Amino acid sequence: MIVRIRTNMGLWRTTLPAGATSNDVLTAISQTRPHVVYEAPLSLDPKCERPLDPHRTLEEQGVTHGGMIYCRVDGSTCAENTVKEKEEEGPAATAAVGSSANAGGTTKRIIDKDGSIKLVHAEGTSTSAAEAKGFRKGQLALRDMKMAWTLAEFTAMDDQYNFKIKRQESSFVGPGGVRLESSAVDDFQSYLRRFSFLQQRFGWLYGRFEDEEAENEDEEKEAPNTTGWGARVYTEPKEKRRKNKQVIVEAIYEPPQQPDPSAAEGFVILDDPDEENVEALSKMLGLTKVGWIVGHPPREKGFQLSSAEVIMAAELQLESAGGVEPTPFVTIRVTVDDEGNVVVEAFQVSLQCMEMVAEEALEVGPNPGFCYVNETFTAIQEGKPSATVENNFFLTVVPIHRYQSEMFVSMFPRANRAYDDRGGQSHEEMKRQLSKSGQSGWTFVDLLSDFALLLYLCKFLDVKTDMAKICESVKDREVLLDDGYKLIISSMAGMDGSY
């Protein structure tokens, strides 16, 4: 199976046998990065607070094919050992190692933690003779794997790299679709209008997955199989059936990002100092990450998502599902049509797309309307190998509905926005919002129940104690907010009189 490792230095991938443990992951990593130093152990969560048990298999701990685990490493120790070793010894060999051309690979200089400059091997090396003879690009030659092969053995191995492209007819979300909180989406698209939708921007969707009664119990879900050319295609066995769900979106959080037209996604994600507070706050409010939303410039008719967005959607679905499994995690796109009207649509990528992304079979290429197939793999369309797959083959449409939250309001300025007419988040804005208490039926807790405002308060109040109690009153209006917290918050906002 394939397991992906998310590190502070990027995403790594390992291929492991059945029954593998975390020790097998470490061994696989050491084959290409022999000097890596771990600052936090292999874990089940991004904070590395739930380390893997080395005495239990990965499957027993919920890590399946395509699943994600996490760790933190010393960046100066992560150079890949891909440079061809020289047989010569002595001064000549020493000189050869210092030369990227003679060593068969490229090198780069990095600044170590102590400020010294080190020369390390960079990603990518020249193609060796052994690689040129591999049965597929990037693979060993057949005789380097084993001396004798039967036709059945070779076919079974080669089939692992073949995908027969098949459109998935329906998403993993039930007929209830996705219910988007109206004011949150309106605020997101309104900000995009400031730039005439010419800058791309994204945000995380927080809400809930709600069960619906399953319909058509004999309908099949997708699972890998082999047919035609021996390539992997998808039939849908009943044992894979999952209960239908609808997605309720309550809030949108836009992390720090920088618009970048040269980037494949159209933006660069920056480090988020509020990441831990966002996750803690959402958990206390009973919310989870249910999807992501991306706004982009107008595109030609029929061009829904770019290849970079398709691959990112697949990565996020893999992370949500914990592997190549059905998940109701959704992708929302926001743009404008030729008349300037806002278009909001919801999608998911297919299970086959998730499988191909997990195995790094799909790449971004020159034409953003197509996913390019890695040269190690073969995509079969209409009975013929194809170097690209049109993005729409991987997309399934999710029904979308407007929704007015009964728990949250969406009034407070959003974090991480470079331009805001109100001057961004401040105590003055908090006063402006909370001062409406007692007017038009608003209560203090009603106005406090704003995801952006609550996140702002996390900077000044203790998250584990104070914010936990405040969130209880937000979730359940029967739980009265302590007057002491009302007084503290009102004082912070500079409010006088009753609240």
Short mmCIF file of C-alpha atoms in Angstrom, two decimals, residues 200-447:
data_model
loop_
_atom_site.label_atom_id
_atom_site.label_comp_id
_atom_site.label_asym_id
_atom_site.label_seq_id
_atom_site.Cartn_x
_atom_site.Cartn_y
_atom_site.Cartn_z
CA GLN A 200 -7.64 33.68 -6.88
CA ARG A 201 -8.41 33.08 -3.23
CA PHE A 202 -9.43 30.09 -1.13
CA GLY A 203 -10.82 29.29 2.29
CA TRP A 204 -11.65 26.33 4.50
CA LEU A 205 -15.28 25.37 5.05
CA TYR A 206 -16.28 24.46 8.60
CA GLY A 207 -19.56 22.77 9.42
CA ARG A 208 -21.05 19.32 9.87
CA PHE A 209 -21.68 16.09 7.98
CA GLU A 210 -25.27 15.04 8.64
CA ASP A 211 -26.65 11.59 7.91
CA GLU A 212 -29.62 11.09 5.66
CA GLU A 213 -31.58 7.92 5.22
CA ALA A 214 -29.80 5.88 2.56
CA GLU A 215 -31.74 5.36 -0.66
CA ASN A 216 -31.25 2.67 -3.30
CA GLU A 217 -29.43 0.31 -0.95
CA ASP A 218 -28.49 -1.89 -3.91
CA GLU A 219 -26.72 1.01 -5.62
CA GLU A 220 -23.00 0.41 -5.79
CA LYS A 221 -20.07 2.41 -4.57
CA GLU A 222 -16.74 2.50 -6.32
CA ALA A 223 -13.82 0.20 -5.53
CA PRO A 224 -10.77 -0.85 -7.48
CA ASN A 225 -10.96 -3.79 -9.85
CA THR A 226 -9.26 -4.91 -13.04
CA THR A 227 -10.82 -5.36 -16.44
CA GLY A 228 -10.03 -4.55 -20.05
CA TRP A 229 -6.20 -4.32 -20.66
CA GLY A 230 -5.75 -5.48 -17.08
CA ALA A 231 -5.93 -1.82 -16.05
CA ARG A 232 -7.51 -0.65 -12.84
CA VAL A 233 -11.09 0.51 -13.33
CA TYR A 234 -13.91 0.79 -10.87
CA THR A 235 -16.92 -1.36 -10.10
CA GLU A 236 -18.92 -0.72 -6.98
CA PRO A 237 -19.35 -3.59 -4.53
CA LYS A 238 -22.20 -3.36 -2.04
CA GLU A 239 -19.93 -3.84 0.96
CA LYS A 240 -18.42 -0.44 0.20
CA ARG A 241 -21.83 1.21 0.56
CA ARG A 242 -21.82 4.12 2.97
CA LYS A 243 -24.74 5.96 4.42
CA ASN A 244 -25.61 9.09 2.47
CA LYS A 245 -24.70 12.40 4.04
CA GLN A 246 -25.42 16.05 3.45
CA VAL A 247 -22.91 18.79 4.15
CA ILE A 248 -23.82 21.79 6.30
CA VAL A 249 -21.41 24.73 5.96
CA GLU A 250 -21.57 27.16 8.90
CA ALA A 251 -18.44 29.27 8.46
CA ILE A 252 -15.54 30.07 6.11
CA TYR A 253 -11.99 30.68 7.31
CA GLU A 254 -9.48 32.21 4.89
CA PRO A 255 -5.90 31.32 5.97
CA PRO A 256 -2.92 33.58 5.19
CA GLN A 257 -2.22 33.48 1.45
CA GLN A 258 -0.57 35.47 -1.30
CA PRO A 259 -2.06 35.84 -4.79
CA ASP A 260 0.43 34.52 -7.33
CA PRO A 261 -0.64 34.19 -10.98
CA SER A 262 2.53 32.21 -11.70
CA ALA A 263 1.59 29.49 -9.20
CA ALA A 264 -0.45 26.58 -10.53
CA GLU A 265 -3.15 27.17 -7.89
CA GLY A 266 -3.09 30.95 -8.39
CA PHE A 267 -2.03 31.57 -4.79
CA VAL A 268 0.65 30.62 -2.29
CA ILE A 269 -0.40 29.34 1.14
CA LEU A 270 1.55 31.04 3.94
CA ASP A 271 2.29 29.90 7.48
CA ASP A 272 -0.75 30.37 9.71
CA PRO A 273 -0.04 31.45 13.31
CA ASP A 274 -3.74 30.95 14.12
CA GLU A 275 -3.95 27.39 12.81
CA GLU A 276 -4.10 25.77 16.25
CA ASN A 277 -6.71 28.25 17.47
CA VAL A 278 -8.86 27.65 14.39
CA GLU A 279 -8.84 23.88 14.92
CA ALA A 280 -9.44 24.18 18.66
CA LEU A 281 -12.28 26.69 18.19
CA SER A 282 -14.02 24.63 15.51
CA LYS A 283 -13.84 21.54 17.72
CA MET A 284 -15.33 23.39 20.72
CA LEU A 285 -18.15 24.62 18.48
CA GLY A 286 -18.88 21.11 17.23
CA LEU A 287 -17.62 21.89 13.73
CA THR A 288 -15.19 20.09 11.47
CA LYS A 289 -13.50 20.88 8.16
CA VAL A 290 -16.07 19.78 5.55
CA GLY A 291 -14.58 21.25 2.39
CA TRP A 292 -12.78 24.15 0.77
CA ILE A 293 -13.87 27.08 -1.39
CA VAL A 294 -11.89 28.67 -4.21
CA GLY A 295 -12.64 31.87 -6.09
CA HIS A 296 -11.10 32.39 -9.53
CA PRO A 297 -11.30 34.61 -12.65
CA PRO A 298 -13.93 33.86 -15.34
CA ARG A 299 -13.13 30.84 -17.52
CA GLU A 300 -14.37 29.58 -20.84
CA LYS A 301 -17.59 27.60 -20.86
CA GLY A 302 -17.14 24.03 -19.66
CA PHE A 303 -13.86 24.75 -17.86
CA GLN A 304 -14.81 24.06 -14.23
CA LEU A 305 -11.66 23.37 -12.19
CA SER A 306 -8.00 23.57 -13.21
CA SER A 307 -5.72 20.54 -12.96
CA ALA A 308 -4.04 22.07 -9.89
CA GLU A 309 -7.46 22.49 -8.24
CA VAL A 310 -8.47 18.93 -9.15
CA ILE A 311 -5.28 17.51 -7.63
CA MET A 312 -5.66 19.71 -4.53
CA ALA A 313 -9.28 18.56 -4.16
CA ALA A 314 -8.14 14.93 -4.38
CA GLU A 315 -5.41 15.53 -1.77
CA LEU A 316 -7.95 17.08 0.59
CA GLN A 317 -10.46 14.26 0.06
CA LEU A 318 -7.69 11.74 0.77
CA GLU A 319 -6.83 13.56 3.97
CA SER A 320 -10.48 13.76 5.04
CA ALA A 321 -11.13 10.05 4.31
CA GLY A 322 -7.80 8.84 5.70
CA GLY A 323 -7.03 7.12 2.40
CA VAL A 324 -8.70 6.11 -0.86
CA GLU A 325 -12.21 5.90 0.58
CA PRO A 326 -15.51 7.69 -0.09
CA THR A 327 -15.87 10.99 1.79
CA PRO A 328 -18.44 13.83 1.71
CA PHE A 329 -15.65 16.48 1.71
CA VAL A 330 -16.59 19.03 -0.97
CA THR A 331 -14.99 21.60 -3.27
CA ILE A 332 -16.86 24.88 -3.90
CA ARG A 333 -15.91 27.19 -6.74
CA VAL A 334 -16.99 30.84 -6.96
CA THR A 335 -16.62 32.96 -10.09
CA VAL A 336 -18.63 35.21 -12.42
CA ASP A 337 -20.19 34.50 -15.80
CA ASP A 338 -20.07 36.63 -18.94
CA GLU A 339 -22.84 38.91 -17.61
CA GLY A 340 -21.05 39.46 -14.31
CA ASN A 341 -23.41 37.25 -12.31
CA VAL A 342 -21.90 35.23 -9.48
CA VAL A 343 -21.65 31.48 -10.08
CA VAL A 344 -21.35 29.12 -7.10
CA GLU A 345 -20.99 25.38 -7.75
CA ALA A 346 -20.05 22.33 -5.70
CA PHE A 347 -17.98 19.32 -6.83
CA GLN A 348 -16.15 16.25 -5.68
CA VAL A 349 -13.44 14.33 -7.50
CA SER A 350 -13.92 10.64 -8.20
CA LEU A 351 -12.46 7.76 -6.24
CA GLN A 352 -10.29 6.93 -9.27
CA CYS A 353 -8.86 10.46 -9.20
CA MET A 354 -8.10 10.06 -5.49
CA GLU A 355 -6.33 6.76 -6.25
CA MET A 356 -4.24 8.30 -9.04
CA VAL A 357 -3.26 11.31 -6.93
CA ALA A 358 -2.35 9.05 -4.00
CA GLU A 359 0.05 7.22 -6.31
CA GLU A 360 1.32 10.48 -7.83
CA ALA A 361 0.10 9.43 -11.27
CA LEU A 362 -1.35 12.88 -12.04
CA GLU A 363 0.58 16.10 -12.57
CA VAL A 364 0.00 19.72 -13.53
CA GLY A 365 0.99 20.49 -17.12
CA PRO A 366 0.94 23.38 -19.60
CA ASN A 367 -2.81 23.13 -20.28
CA PRO A 368 -4.74 23.71 -17.00
CA GLY A 369 -7.83 22.03 -18.46
CA PHE A 370 -6.12 18.63 -18.39
CA CYS A 371 -4.34 16.51 -15.81
CA TYR A 372 -1.08 15.13 -17.20
CA VAL A 373 -0.21 11.49 -16.55
CA ASN A 374 3.15 10.76 -14.96
CA GLU A 375 5.38 8.86 -17.40
CA THR A 376 5.61 5.91 -15.03
CA PHE A 377 1.86 5.30 -15.43
CA THR A 378 -0.52 4.68 -18.32
CA ALA A 379 -4.02 6.15 -18.60
CA ILE A 380 -6.29 4.29 -21.02
CA GLN A 381 -9.13 6.21 -22.65
CA GLU A 382 -11.35 4.75 -25.36
CA GLY A 383 -9.01 1.75 -25.56
CA LYS A 384 -5.87 3.80 -26.20
CA PRO A 385 -3.11 5.15 -23.95
CA SER A 386 -3.44 8.87 -23.31
CA ALA A 387 -0.88 11.29 -21.90
CA THR A 388 -3.60 13.56 -20.47
CA VAL A 389 -7.04 13.28 -18.93
CA GLU A 390 -9.60 16.07 -19.21
CA ASN A 391 -10.38 17.42 -15.75
CA ASN A 392 -14.13 17.04 -16.13
CA PHE A 393 -13.74 13.23 -16.31
CA PHE A 394 -12.78 13.32 -12.65
CA LEU A 395 -15.54 15.66 -11.43
CA THR A 396 -18.93 14.83 -9.95
CA VAL A 397 -21.52 17.52 -9.29
CA VAL A 398 -22.93 18.03 -5.78
CA PRO A 399 -26.36 19.69 -5.33
CA ILE A 400 -26.04 23.09 -3.66
CA HIS A 401 -28.54 25.01 -1.50
CA ARG A 402 -28.57 28.36 0.28
CA TYR A 403 -28.83 28.14 4.04
CA GLN A 404 -29.31 30.60 6.89
CA SER A 405 -27.44 29.48 10.00
CA GLU A 406 -29.40 29.32 13.23
CA MET A 407 -26.17 29.29 15.26
CA PHE A 408 -23.87 31.87 13.69
CA VAL A 409 -23.90 35.37 12.27
CA SER A 410 -21.34 36.61 9.76
CA MET A 411 -20.65 40.29 10.47
CA PHE A 412 -17.12 40.64 11.87
CA PRO A 413 -14.24 41.49 9.50
CA ARG A 414 -12.39 38.43 8.26
CA ALA A 415 -8.82 37.68 9.23
CA ASN A 416 -5.93 37.67 6.74
CA ARG A 417 -7.40 40.13 4.25
CA ALA A 418 -5.08 42.75 2.83
CA TYR A 419 -7.87 45.19 1.96
CA ASP A 420 -10.88 45.93 4.13
CA ASP A 421 -12.93 49.12 4.14
CA ARG A 422 -13.47 48.76 7.89
CA GLY A 423 -9.76 48.56 8.69
CA GLY A 424 -9.69 44.88 9.57
CA GLN A 425 -10.29 43.19 12.92
CA SER A 426 -10.15 45.49 15.94
CA HIS A 427 -11.73 46.21 19.32
CA GLU A 428 -13.60 49.06 17.65
CA GLU A 429 -15.22 46.62 15.21
CA MET A 430 -16.06 44.36 18.13
CA LYS A 431 -17.79 47.30 19.83
CA ARG A 432 -19.67 48.15 16.64
CA GLN A 433 -21.05 44.61 16.44
CA LEU A 434 -21.81 43.93 20.12
CA SER A 435 -23.43 47.35 20.61
CA LYS A 436 -26.43 46.07 18.63
CA SER A 437 -27.36 43.90 21.62
CA GLY A 438 -30.93 44.62 22.71
CA GLN A 439 -31.87 46.04 19.31
CA SER A 440 -34.01 44.34 16.66
CA GLY A 441 -34.18 41.19 18.75
CA TRP A 442 -30.41 40.69 19.00
CA THR A 443 -28.96 39.28 22.21
CA PHE A 444 -25.35 39.59 23.33
CA VAL A 445 -24.71 35.90 22.64
CA ASP A 446 -26.37 36.12 19.21
CA LEU A 447 -23.89 38.82 18.18
#
